[in-house]
Coordinates of C-alpha atoms in Angstrom, one line a residue:
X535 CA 0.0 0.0 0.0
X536 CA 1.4 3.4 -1.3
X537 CA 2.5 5.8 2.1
X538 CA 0.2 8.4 3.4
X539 CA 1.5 11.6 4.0
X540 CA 0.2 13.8 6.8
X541 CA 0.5 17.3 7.2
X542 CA -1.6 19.6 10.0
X543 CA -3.8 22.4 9.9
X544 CA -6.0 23.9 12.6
X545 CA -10.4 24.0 12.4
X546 CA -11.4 26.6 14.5
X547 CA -15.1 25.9 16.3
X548 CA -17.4 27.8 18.1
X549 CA -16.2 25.5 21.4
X550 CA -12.2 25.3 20.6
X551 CA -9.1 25.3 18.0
X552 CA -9.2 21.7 17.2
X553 CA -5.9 20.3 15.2
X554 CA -6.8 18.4 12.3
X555 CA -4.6 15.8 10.3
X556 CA -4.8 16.2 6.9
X557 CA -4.0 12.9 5.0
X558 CA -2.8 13.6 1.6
X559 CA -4.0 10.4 -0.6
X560 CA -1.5 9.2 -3.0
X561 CA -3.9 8.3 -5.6
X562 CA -6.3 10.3 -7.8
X563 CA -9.0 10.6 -5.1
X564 CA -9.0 14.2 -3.5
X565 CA -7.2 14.6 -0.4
X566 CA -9.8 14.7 3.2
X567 CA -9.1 16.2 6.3
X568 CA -10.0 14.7 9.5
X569 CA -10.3 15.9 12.8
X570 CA -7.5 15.2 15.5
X571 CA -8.2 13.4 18.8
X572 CA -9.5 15.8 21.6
X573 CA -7.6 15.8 24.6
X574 CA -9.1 16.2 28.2
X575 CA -8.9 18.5 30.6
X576 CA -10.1 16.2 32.9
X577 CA -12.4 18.8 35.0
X578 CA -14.8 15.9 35.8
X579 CA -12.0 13.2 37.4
X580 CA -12.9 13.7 40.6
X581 CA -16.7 12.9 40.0
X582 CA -16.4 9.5 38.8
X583 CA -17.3 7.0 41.2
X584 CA -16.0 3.8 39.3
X585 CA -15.2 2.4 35.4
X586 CA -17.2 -0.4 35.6
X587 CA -15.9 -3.1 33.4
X588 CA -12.6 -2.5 31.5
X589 CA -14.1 -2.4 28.1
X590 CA -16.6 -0.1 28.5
X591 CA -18.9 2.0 31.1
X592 CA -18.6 4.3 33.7
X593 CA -20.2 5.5 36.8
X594 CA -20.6 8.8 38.2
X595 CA -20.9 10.0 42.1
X596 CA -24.6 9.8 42.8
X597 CA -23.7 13.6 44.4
X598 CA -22.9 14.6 40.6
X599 CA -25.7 16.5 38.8
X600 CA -25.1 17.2 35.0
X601 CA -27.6 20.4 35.4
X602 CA -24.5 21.9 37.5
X603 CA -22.0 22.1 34.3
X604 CA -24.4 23.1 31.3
X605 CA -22.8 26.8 31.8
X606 CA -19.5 25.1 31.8
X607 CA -18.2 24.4 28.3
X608 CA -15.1 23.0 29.5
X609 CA -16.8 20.5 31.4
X610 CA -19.1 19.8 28.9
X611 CA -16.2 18.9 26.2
X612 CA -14.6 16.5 29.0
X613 CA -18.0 14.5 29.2
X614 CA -17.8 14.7 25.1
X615 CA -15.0 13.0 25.9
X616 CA -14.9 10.6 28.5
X617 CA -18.2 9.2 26.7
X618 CA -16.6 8.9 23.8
X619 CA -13.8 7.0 25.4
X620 CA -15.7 4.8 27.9
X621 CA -18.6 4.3 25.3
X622 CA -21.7 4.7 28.3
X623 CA -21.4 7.3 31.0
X624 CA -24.1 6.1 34.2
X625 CA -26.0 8.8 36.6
X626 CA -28.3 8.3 39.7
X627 CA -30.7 10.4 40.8
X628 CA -30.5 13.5 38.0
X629 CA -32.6 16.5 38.5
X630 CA -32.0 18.0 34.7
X631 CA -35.2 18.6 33.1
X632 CA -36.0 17.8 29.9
X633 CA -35.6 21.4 28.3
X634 CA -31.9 21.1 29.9
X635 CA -31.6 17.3 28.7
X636 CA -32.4 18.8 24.7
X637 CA -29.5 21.9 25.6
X638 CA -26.9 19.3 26.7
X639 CA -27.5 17.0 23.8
X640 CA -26.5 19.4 21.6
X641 CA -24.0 20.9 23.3
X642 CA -22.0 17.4 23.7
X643 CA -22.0 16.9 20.0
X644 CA -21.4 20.2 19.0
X645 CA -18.4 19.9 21.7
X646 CA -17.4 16.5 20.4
X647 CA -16.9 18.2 16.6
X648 CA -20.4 18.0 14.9
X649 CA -21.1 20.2 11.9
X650 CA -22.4 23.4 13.6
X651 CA -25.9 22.9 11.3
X652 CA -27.0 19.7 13.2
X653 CA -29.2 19.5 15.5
X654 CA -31.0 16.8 17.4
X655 CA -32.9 13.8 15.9
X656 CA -36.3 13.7 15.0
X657 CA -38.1 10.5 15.2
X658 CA -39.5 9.1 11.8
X659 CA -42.2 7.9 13.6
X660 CA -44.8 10.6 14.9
X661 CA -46.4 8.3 17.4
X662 CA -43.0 8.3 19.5
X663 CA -44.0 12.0 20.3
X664 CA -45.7 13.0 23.9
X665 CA -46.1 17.1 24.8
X666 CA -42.5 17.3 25.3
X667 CA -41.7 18.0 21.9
X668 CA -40.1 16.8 18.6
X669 CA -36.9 16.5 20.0
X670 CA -37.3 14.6 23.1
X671 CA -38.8 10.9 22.5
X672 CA -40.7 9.5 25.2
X673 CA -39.5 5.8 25.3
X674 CA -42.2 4.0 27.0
X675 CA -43.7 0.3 26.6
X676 CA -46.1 1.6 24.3
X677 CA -43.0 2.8 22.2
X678 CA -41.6 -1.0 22.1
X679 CA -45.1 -2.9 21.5
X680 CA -45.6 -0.4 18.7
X681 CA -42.7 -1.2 16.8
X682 CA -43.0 -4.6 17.0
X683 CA -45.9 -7.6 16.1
X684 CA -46.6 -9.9 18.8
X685 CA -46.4 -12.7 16.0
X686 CA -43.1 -11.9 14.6
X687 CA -41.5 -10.9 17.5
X688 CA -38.6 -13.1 18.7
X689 CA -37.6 -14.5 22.0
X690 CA -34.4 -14.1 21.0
X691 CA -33.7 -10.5 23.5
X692 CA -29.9 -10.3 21.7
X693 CA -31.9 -9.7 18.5
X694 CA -32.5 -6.2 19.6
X695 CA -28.8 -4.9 19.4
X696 CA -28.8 -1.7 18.0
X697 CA -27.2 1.4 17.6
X698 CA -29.1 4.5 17.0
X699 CA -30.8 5.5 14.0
X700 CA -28.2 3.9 11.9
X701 CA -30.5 4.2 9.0
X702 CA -30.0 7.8 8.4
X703 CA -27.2 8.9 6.0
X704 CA -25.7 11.3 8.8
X705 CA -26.6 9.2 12.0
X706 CA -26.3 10.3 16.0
X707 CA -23.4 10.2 17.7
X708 CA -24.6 11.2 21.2
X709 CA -27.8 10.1 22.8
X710 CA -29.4 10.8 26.5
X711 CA -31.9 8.8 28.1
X712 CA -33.5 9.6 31.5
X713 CA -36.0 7.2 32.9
X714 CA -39.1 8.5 35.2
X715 CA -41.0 5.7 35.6
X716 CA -40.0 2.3 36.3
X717 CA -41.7 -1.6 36.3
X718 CA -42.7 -2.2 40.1
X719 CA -41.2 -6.0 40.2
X720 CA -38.1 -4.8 38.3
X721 CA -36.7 -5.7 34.7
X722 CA -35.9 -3.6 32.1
X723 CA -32.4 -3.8 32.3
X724 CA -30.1 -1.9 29.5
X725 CA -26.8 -3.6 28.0
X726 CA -23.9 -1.6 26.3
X727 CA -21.7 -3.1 23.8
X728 CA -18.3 -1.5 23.2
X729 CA -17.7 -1.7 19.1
X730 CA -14.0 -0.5 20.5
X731 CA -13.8 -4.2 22.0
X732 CA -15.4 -5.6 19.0
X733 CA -12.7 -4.4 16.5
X734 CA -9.9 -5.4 18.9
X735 CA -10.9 -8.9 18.9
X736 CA -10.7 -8.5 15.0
X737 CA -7.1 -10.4 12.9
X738 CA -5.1 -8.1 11.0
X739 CA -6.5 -9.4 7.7
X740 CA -9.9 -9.3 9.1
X741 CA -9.7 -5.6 9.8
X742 CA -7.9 -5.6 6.5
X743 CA -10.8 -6.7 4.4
X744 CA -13.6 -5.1 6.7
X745 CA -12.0 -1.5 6.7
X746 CA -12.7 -1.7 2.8
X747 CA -16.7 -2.6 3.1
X748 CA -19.8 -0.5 3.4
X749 CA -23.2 -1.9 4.8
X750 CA -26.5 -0.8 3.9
X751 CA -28.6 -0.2 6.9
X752 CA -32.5 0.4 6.4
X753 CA -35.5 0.2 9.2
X754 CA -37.6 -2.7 8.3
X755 CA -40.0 -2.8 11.2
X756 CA -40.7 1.0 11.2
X757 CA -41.6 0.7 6.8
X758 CA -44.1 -2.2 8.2
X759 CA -45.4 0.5 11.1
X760 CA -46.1 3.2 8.1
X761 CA -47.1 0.8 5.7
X762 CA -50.3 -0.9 8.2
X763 CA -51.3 2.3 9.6
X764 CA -51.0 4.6 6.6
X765 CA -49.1 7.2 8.4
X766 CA -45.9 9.2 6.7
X767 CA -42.9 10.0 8.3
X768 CA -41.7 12.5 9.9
X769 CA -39.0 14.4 7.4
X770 CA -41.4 13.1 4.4
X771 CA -43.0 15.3 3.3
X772 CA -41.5 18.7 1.5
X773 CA -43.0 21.1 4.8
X774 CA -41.9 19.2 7.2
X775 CA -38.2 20.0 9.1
X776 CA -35.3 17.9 8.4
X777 CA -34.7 15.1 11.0
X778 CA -31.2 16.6 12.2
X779 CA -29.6 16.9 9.0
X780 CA -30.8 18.1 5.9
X781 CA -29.2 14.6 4.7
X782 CA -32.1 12.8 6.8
X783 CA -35.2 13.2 4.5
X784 CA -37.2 11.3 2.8
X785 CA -39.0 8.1 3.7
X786 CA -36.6 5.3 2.6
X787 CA -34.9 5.3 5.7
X788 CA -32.0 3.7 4.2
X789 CA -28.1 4.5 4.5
X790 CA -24.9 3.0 3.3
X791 CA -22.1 3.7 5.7
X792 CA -18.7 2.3 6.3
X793 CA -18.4 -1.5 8.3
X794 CA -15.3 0.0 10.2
X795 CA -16.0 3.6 11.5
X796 CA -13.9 6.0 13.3
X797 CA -14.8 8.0 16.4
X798 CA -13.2 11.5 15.2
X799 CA -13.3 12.4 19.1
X800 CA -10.9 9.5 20.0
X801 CA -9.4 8.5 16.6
X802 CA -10.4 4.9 17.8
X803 CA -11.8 3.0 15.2
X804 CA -15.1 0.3 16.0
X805 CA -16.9 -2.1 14.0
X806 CA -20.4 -0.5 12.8
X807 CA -22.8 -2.8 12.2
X808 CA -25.9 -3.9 14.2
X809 CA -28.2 -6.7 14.4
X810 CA -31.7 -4.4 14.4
X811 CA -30.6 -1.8 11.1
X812 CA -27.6 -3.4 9.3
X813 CA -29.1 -5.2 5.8
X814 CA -26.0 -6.5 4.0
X815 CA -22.4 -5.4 3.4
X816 CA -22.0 -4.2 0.3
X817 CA -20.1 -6.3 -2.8
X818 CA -20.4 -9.3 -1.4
X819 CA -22.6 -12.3 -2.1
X820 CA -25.4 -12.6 0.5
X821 CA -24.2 -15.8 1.8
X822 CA -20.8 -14.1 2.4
X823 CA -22.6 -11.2 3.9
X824 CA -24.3 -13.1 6.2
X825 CA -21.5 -15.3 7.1
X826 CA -19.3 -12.2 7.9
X827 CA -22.1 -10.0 9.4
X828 CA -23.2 -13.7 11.9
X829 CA -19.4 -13.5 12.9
X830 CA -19.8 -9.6 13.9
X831 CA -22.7 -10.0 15.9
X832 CA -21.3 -13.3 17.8
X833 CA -18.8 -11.1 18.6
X834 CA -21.6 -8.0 20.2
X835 CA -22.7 -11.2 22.0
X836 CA -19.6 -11.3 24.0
X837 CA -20.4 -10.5 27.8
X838 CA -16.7 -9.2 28.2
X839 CA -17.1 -5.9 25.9
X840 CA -20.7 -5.5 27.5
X841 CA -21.6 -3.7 30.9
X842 CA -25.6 -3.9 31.9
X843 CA -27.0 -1.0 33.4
X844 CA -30.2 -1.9 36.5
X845 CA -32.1 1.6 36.1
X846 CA -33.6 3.3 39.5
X847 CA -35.9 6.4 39.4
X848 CA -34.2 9.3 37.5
X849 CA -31.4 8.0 36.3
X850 CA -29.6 8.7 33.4
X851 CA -27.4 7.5 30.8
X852 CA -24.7 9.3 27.9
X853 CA -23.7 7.0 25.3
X854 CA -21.4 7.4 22.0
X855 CA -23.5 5.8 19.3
X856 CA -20.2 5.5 17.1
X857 CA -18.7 3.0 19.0
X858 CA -21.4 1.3 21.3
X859 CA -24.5 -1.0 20.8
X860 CA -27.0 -1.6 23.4
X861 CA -30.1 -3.6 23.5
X862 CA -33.2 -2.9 26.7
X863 CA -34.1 -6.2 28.2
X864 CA -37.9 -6.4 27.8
X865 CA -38.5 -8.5 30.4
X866 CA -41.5 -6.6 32.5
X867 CA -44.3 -7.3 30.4
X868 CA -46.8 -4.6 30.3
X869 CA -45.6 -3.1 32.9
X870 CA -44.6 0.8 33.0
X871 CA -41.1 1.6 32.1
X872 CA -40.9 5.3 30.7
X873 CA -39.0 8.3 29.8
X874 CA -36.9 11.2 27.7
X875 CA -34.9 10.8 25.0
X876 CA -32.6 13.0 22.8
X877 CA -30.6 12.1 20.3
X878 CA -27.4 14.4 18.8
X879 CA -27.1 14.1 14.7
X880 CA -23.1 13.7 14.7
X881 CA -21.2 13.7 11.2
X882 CA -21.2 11.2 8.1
X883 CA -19.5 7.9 9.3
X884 CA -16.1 7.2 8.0
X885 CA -13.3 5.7 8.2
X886 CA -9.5 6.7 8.9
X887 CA -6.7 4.1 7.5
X888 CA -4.9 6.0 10.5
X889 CA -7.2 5.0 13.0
X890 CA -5.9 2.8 16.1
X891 CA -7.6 0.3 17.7
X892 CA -8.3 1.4 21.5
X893 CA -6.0 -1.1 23.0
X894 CA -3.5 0.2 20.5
X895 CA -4.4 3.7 21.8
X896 CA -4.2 2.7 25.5
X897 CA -0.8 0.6 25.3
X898 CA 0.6 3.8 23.3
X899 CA -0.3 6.6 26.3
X900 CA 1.1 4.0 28.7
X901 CA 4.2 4.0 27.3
X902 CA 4.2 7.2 27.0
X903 CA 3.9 8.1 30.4

């Protein structure tokens, strides 16, 4: 493979200077530039309570409220940060409200090196939408039994693996859920899969061949929701508002993105497909698809890159949907199990030939301290 030259420029953003690294492609493609890791201040070390598995999660001091820093850019970007790093950030207790929940959505994204122009996602389907607002879905058990026939449903729970909105051309990368209300007997359980610890477990020639591939991703279950109750979506029709991005129009609901992404806020790279939105990786015979996509999801299976979450009244989650998958355990019936969510619109996946794995990333800083 012919060397890539580098060279570095600065992008200056509304939040900060940010280096990028500018690769300069020896072929006849145009060069690309692509943001430089952020580096932490680390204003929020002393509120961490615990890192929970060594993959991925991390839990904050129930003491910590996240309404205290949304005046505090600085803080704000070290969140960006950490949950970019540690793929799910966990909170007890939290008093933000939802107005607050929409502001810090957008600030972490916009902090983590969005395009200035996105906003926050807007569900495709308008019966996800309470009095709270486009922006904030109300996840509920009426939300779940919506989506889903009783008849075709499986009682396979892993087939729920997801990460969000993945069938949008310029997908989330940060999403906040706060839950009210919870089932009296308990359930409802949320795992986190690191797509970090994924890639890691990858060979050489595996990541090889995979950092070459696209997938196309679409939203089967939510056409069949349009399609038997003669609804359109939201972001169909010419007045109605983008869903984030002007990219996410339309009612196909289908994206092609790359089956090895980079986080730009880590430089990490993750594998990118999911179980719930991923239809096929692209040139390849279906059997082969399937074969390699099966192998992928064996791997999101894996309870040592996954950290389960047991939800209490108000608390509250912050996960990177670049590099994580996670999957609610529906396990309380028809019991009530409710509350906000807001999702950031990050930038168009891709992927950076100089991307390190994290353990590569890790190792590196250790040896360089």
């Amino acid at each position: 493979m012919a060397p890539v030259a580098t060279t570095t420029t600065t992008l200056t953003t509304a939040a900060s200077s940010v280096p990028i690294k500018t690769l300069q492609k020896t072929d006849a493609s145009a060069s690309s530039s692509i943001p430089a890791p952020l580096l932490s201040s680390h204003t929020l070390d002393n509120e961490i309570a615990a890192h929970l598995t060594p993959a991925i999660g991390t839990q904050f001091k129930e003491s910590f409220q996240l309404s205290s820093i949304l005046d505090s850019p600085e803080k704000i970007r070290d969140l960006a940060i950490l949950v970019a790093q540690r793929g799910v950030c966990f909170f007890r207790d939290q008093d933000i409200e939802p107005n607050d929940q929409v502001k810090l959505g957008q600030a972490l994204g916009l902090a983590g090196g969005k395009p200035k122009h996105h906003g926050l996602h807007i569900h495709p389907l308008p019966s996800t939408f309470g009095e709270l607002g486009e922006q904030i879905a109300v996840i509920d058990e009426k939300f779940n039994k919506d989506q889903y026939d009783d008849e075709e449903k499986s009682e396979h729970a892993s087939l729920n693996w997801h990460s969000d909105i993945t069938f949008e051309p310029v997908p989330s990368d940060f999403a906040i859920l706060k839950l009210h209300t919870l089932p009296p007997q308990g359930g409802g359980d949320t795992l986190w899969a690191s797509a970090y610890a994924m890639y890691d477990k990858l060979s050489l020639p595996m990541r090889e061949l995979l950092s070459g591939l696209t997938a196309m991703h679409h939203a089967p279950t939510f056409q069949t929701a349009k399609r038997e109750n003669g609804f359109l979506f939201r972001g169909e029709a010419n007045t109605d508002v983008a869903r984030g991005a002007e990219e996410n129009r339309g009612g196909s609901l289908t994206a092609v993105h790359p089956v090895i992404r980079t986080n730009p806020v880590t430089g990490w790279n993750g594998v990118f497909v999911n179980k719930a939105f991923t239809k096929k990786i692209n040139g390849l015979k279906k059997d082969e698809s399937d074969f390699i996509l099966d192998y992928l999801y064996r791997l999101n299976e894996s309870h040592d890159l996954q950290v389960r979450f047991r939800w209490e009244k108000n608390s509250l989650a912050i996960w990177d949907n670049r590099t994580t998958l996670h999957c609610a355990t529906n396990d309380y019936h028809d019991a009530p199990r409710s509350g906000n969510r807001v999702v950031s619109v990050g930038e168009r996946p891709y992927y950076d030939p100089l991307g390190l794995s994290r353990s590569e990333a890790l190792r590196d800083a250790a040896g360089q301290r």
